[in-house]
Short mmCIF file of C-alpha atoms in Angstrom, two decimals:
data_model
loop_
_atom_site.label_atom_id
_atom_site.label_comp_id
_atom_site.label_asym_id
_atom_site.label_seq_id
_atom_site.Cartn_x
_atom_site.Cartn_y
_atom_site.Cartn_z
CA MET A 1 170.73 -186.88 -55.10
CA GLY A 2 168.53 -189.59 -54.08
CA PHE A 3 170.24 -190.02 -50.68
CA LEU A 4 170.07 -186.26 -49.99
CA PHE A 5 166.10 -186.58 -50.68
CA TRP A 6 166.02 -189.30 -48.21
CA GLN A 7 167.91 -187.66 -45.39
CA GLN A 8 165.83 -184.25 -45.80
CA GLU A 9 162.58 -185.40 -46.84
CA MET A 10 161.39 -189.02 -47.20
CA LYS A 11 162.66 -190.37 -43.90
CA TYR A 12 160.44 -187.82 -42.08
CA VAL A 13 157.22 -189.03 -43.93
CA LEU A 14 157.73 -192.52 -42.25
CA PRO A 15 156.87 -192.96 -38.67
CA THR A 16 159.94 -192.90 -36.34
CA PRO A 17 161.21 -196.40 -35.50
CA VAL A 18 159.96 -197.22 -32.03
CA PRO A 19 162.91 -198.20 -29.80
CA ILE A 20 163.44 -201.79 -28.53
CA GLY A 21 161.68 -202.00 -25.03
CA TYR A 22 159.68 -198.73 -25.35
CA SER A 23 156.68 -198.86 -23.18
CA ALA A 24 154.04 -195.99 -24.05
CA LYS A 25 152.69 -193.69 -21.37
CA LEU A 26 149.04 -193.68 -21.67
CA PRO A 27 146.76 -190.57 -20.78
CA GLU A 28 145.97 -190.02 -17.30
CA ALA A 29 148.84 -192.21 -16.12
CA VAL A 30 151.07 -190.51 -13.42
CA VAL A 31 154.23 -189.08 -14.76
CA SER A 32 157.35 -189.20 -12.64
CA LEU A 33 159.49 -186.23 -13.74
CA PRO A 34 163.34 -186.14 -12.89
CA THR A 35 164.04 -184.34 -9.77
CA THR A 36 167.13 -182.56 -11.68
CA ASN A 37 164.54 -179.89 -12.55
CA SER A 38 162.30 -177.94 -10.37
CA PHE A 39 158.89 -177.96 -11.59
CA PRO A 40 156.03 -176.03 -10.06
CA ASN A 41 153.60 -177.99 -7.85
CA ASN A 42 149.93 -177.93 -8.91
CA GLN A 43 150.38 -176.45 -12.28
CA ALA A 44 149.76 -177.96 -15.47
CA LEU A 45 152.92 -178.42 -17.92
CA TYR A 46 153.55 -178.14 -21.57
CA PHE A 47 156.81 -179.42 -22.74
CA HIS A 48 157.91 -178.84 -26.42
CA PHE A 49 160.48 -181.47 -27.30
CA PHE A 50 162.62 -180.26 -30.13
CA ASN A 51 165.93 -180.68 -31.58
CA PRO A 52 167.41 -177.52 -33.13
CA ASP A 53 169.15 -179.75 -35.89
CA CYS A 54 166.13 -181.62 -36.63
CA PRO A 55 164.37 -180.27 -39.88
CA CYS A 56 160.87 -181.43 -38.48
CA SER A 57 161.61 -179.27 -35.51
CA ARG A 58 162.37 -176.20 -37.36
CA PHE A 59 158.98 -176.77 -39.46
CA ASN A 60 156.73 -176.33 -36.32
CA LEU A 61 158.45 -173.58 -34.60
CA LYS A 62 155.75 -170.94 -35.71
CA HIS A 63 153.15 -173.29 -34.25
CA PHE A 64 154.80 -173.81 -31.12
CA LYS A 65 155.08 -169.83 -30.68
CA THR A 66 151.62 -169.48 -31.36
CA LEU A 67 150.62 -172.02 -28.75
CA LYS A 68 152.95 -170.49 -26.26
CA LYS A 69 151.28 -167.03 -26.79
CA GLN A 70 147.80 -168.74 -26.51
CA PHE A 71 148.31 -170.88 -23.30
CA GLU A 72 151.12 -169.00 -21.34
CA THR A 73 148.91 -167.73 -18.71
CA GLN A 74 147.39 -171.22 -17.97
CA VAL A 75 150.15 -173.67 -18.32
CA LYS A 76 153.93 -173.61 -17.57
CA ILE A 77 155.78 -173.90 -20.84
CA TYR A 78 159.34 -175.40 -21.31
CA ALA A 79 161.34 -176.28 -24.49
CA VAL A 80 163.20 -179.52 -24.14
CA ILE A 81 166.35 -180.19 -26.24
CA PRO A 82 168.46 -183.31 -26.21
CA ALA A 83 171.69 -183.07 -23.86
CA TYR A 84 173.88 -183.09 -27.18
CA ALA A 85 172.01 -180.04 -28.98
CA ASP A 86 173.46 -176.81 -29.00
CA PHE A 87 171.82 -174.83 -26.18
CA GLU A 88 172.59 -171.49 -27.47
CA TYR A 89 171.52 -172.31 -30.86
CA ALA A 90 168.20 -173.52 -29.39
CA LYS A 91 167.65 -170.45 -27.51
CA GLU A 92 168.27 -168.34 -30.69
CA MET A 93 165.77 -170.49 -32.74
CA LEU A 94 163.19 -169.96 -30.06
CA ASP A 95 163.95 -166.07 -29.85
CA ASP A 96 161.80 -165.72 -26.86
CA GLU A 97 163.52 -165.13 -23.44
CA SER A 98 160.56 -166.02 -21.64
CA ILE A 99 160.67 -169.95 -22.79
CA ILE A 100 162.49 -171.85 -20.29
CA VAL A 101 164.89 -174.19 -22.17
CA ILE A 102 165.81 -177.41 -20.45
CA GLN A 103 168.93 -179.68 -21.87
CA ASP A 104 167.63 -183.05 -21.20
CA THR A 105 170.65 -184.93 -19.67
CA ASP A 106 170.53 -188.62 -20.51
CA ASP A 107 166.94 -188.30 -22.09
CA ALA A 108 165.46 -188.40 -18.41
CA LEU A 109 162.55 -186.13 -19.20
CA ALA A 110 161.94 -187.62 -22.50
CA ASN A 111 161.82 -191.20 -20.93
CA ALA A 112 159.55 -189.99 -18.31
CA CYS A 113 157.23 -188.55 -20.70
CA GLY A 114 157.38 -191.30 -23.35
CA VAL A 115 159.04 -189.25 -25.86
CA TYR A 116 161.42 -190.83 -28.42
CA ALA A 117 161.48 -188.41 -31.33
CA THR A 118 161.35 -184.77 -31.99
CA PRO A 119 159.20 -182.68 -32.25
CA GLN A 120 156.46 -183.77 -29.73
CA ALA A 121 154.26 -181.95 -27.44
CA VAL A 122 153.63 -183.23 -24.03
CA VAL A 123 150.97 -181.65 -21.70
CA ILE A 124 150.81 -182.91 -18.05
CA ASP A 125 147.87 -181.81 -15.68
CA SER A 126 148.37 -180.18 -12.38
CA GLN A 127 148.29 -183.58 -10.81
CA ARG A 128 151.07 -184.84 -12.79
CA LYS A 129 149.16 -187.11 -15.04
CA LEU A 130 149.67 -187.21 -18.70
CA PHE A 131 147.21 -185.43 -20.60
CA TYR A 132 148.80 -185.66 -24.02
CA ARG A 133 151.91 -186.88 -25.53
CA GLY A 134 152.21 -186.94 -29.43
CA ASN A 135 152.66 -184.68 -32.71
CA TYR A 136 151.58 -181.37 -33.03
CA ASN A 137 149.71 -181.73 -36.35
CA ARG A 138 149.04 -184.42 -39.16
CA THR A 139 150.94 -182.11 -41.40
CA ARG A 140 154.62 -181.18 -41.11
CA TYR A 141 153.86 -177.58 -41.33
CA CYS A 142 151.09 -177.65 -38.85
CA THR A 143 148.64 -176.20 -41.48
CA LEU A 144 145.68 -178.64 -41.04
CA LYS A 145 143.60 -176.79 -38.29
CA GLU A 146 141.47 -179.93 -37.47
CA SER A 147 144.65 -181.96 -36.73
CA ASN A 148 146.17 -179.31 -34.39
CA TYR A 149 146.37 -182.05 -31.68
CA ALA A 150 148.67 -180.33 -29.37
CA GLU A 151 146.29 -177.14 -29.44
CA ILE A 152 143.23 -179.60 -28.97
CA ALA A 153 144.72 -181.07 -26.02
CA LEU A 154 145.75 -177.86 -24.49
CA THR A 155 142.38 -176.52 -25.04
CA ALA A 156 140.66 -179.15 -23.40
CA LEU A 157 142.95 -179.13 -20.42
CA VAL A 158 142.37 -175.42 -19.68
CA LYS A 159 138.62 -176.14 -19.93
CA GLY A 160 138.65 -178.87 -17.42
CA GLN A 161 137.81 -181.60 -19.66
CA LYS A 162 138.93 -184.98 -19.96
CA PRO A 163 142.01 -185.89 -22.33
CA PRO A 164 140.86 -186.16 -25.83
CA VAL A 165 141.08 -189.51 -27.70
CA PHE A 166 143.17 -189.15 -30.96
CA ASN A 167 143.99 -191.60 -33.76
CA ALA A 168 147.58 -192.83 -34.51
CA PHE A 169 148.30 -189.90 -36.50
CA ALA A 170 148.38 -187.94 -33.23
CA THR A 171 150.33 -190.30 -31.26
CA GLN A 172 152.67 -192.17 -33.57
CA SER A 173 155.98 -190.31 -33.66
CA TYR A 174 157.32 -188.82 -36.75
CA GLY A 175 160.46 -186.96 -37.05
CA CYS A 176 164.10 -187.30 -35.57
CA GLU A 177 164.98 -190.15 -33.11
CA LEU A 178 166.36 -189.57 -29.83
CA PRO A 179 169.33 -189.73 -29.56
CA ASN A 180 170.29 -187.92 -32.48
CA ASP A 181 169.93 -189.63 -35.64
CA LEU A 182 171.38 -186.76 -37.94
#
């Protein structure tokens, strides 16, 4: 019983271990996106990194869909899943044909954006500079409005403001490690 509680609850309360050799991407750093995907030029991008098998990724789907509706006319939105994740299951979970789902072969996109756990939000401005990389919210279910980090970052981006400065609750990853730790 204790192991099951650890597997499903407690391990996600702790920060995700930082991989050996990880180099954090700082806001306003140029992001070299993999050429395996064709991203529009001169348009801001919003990547929703998630793993359909990760409980944490399932908890924030409603919040992601709200952000998608709020910002879809101002930024290009993608859902990014690990190479080993079930593509059809991910599309079924998203339940929105307008969301482009990318299967991230060799974690190339995750590495380019500095992502090592899911769920994570990445916002890149139209000049291909990192605007935000981090958590959606301080709480698992995205219920604390004042800590809707991804929403705050997207709002600042579309208003032409500088990237917001957040505390470690926004940028220290929580969730499921990449590659799959399930």
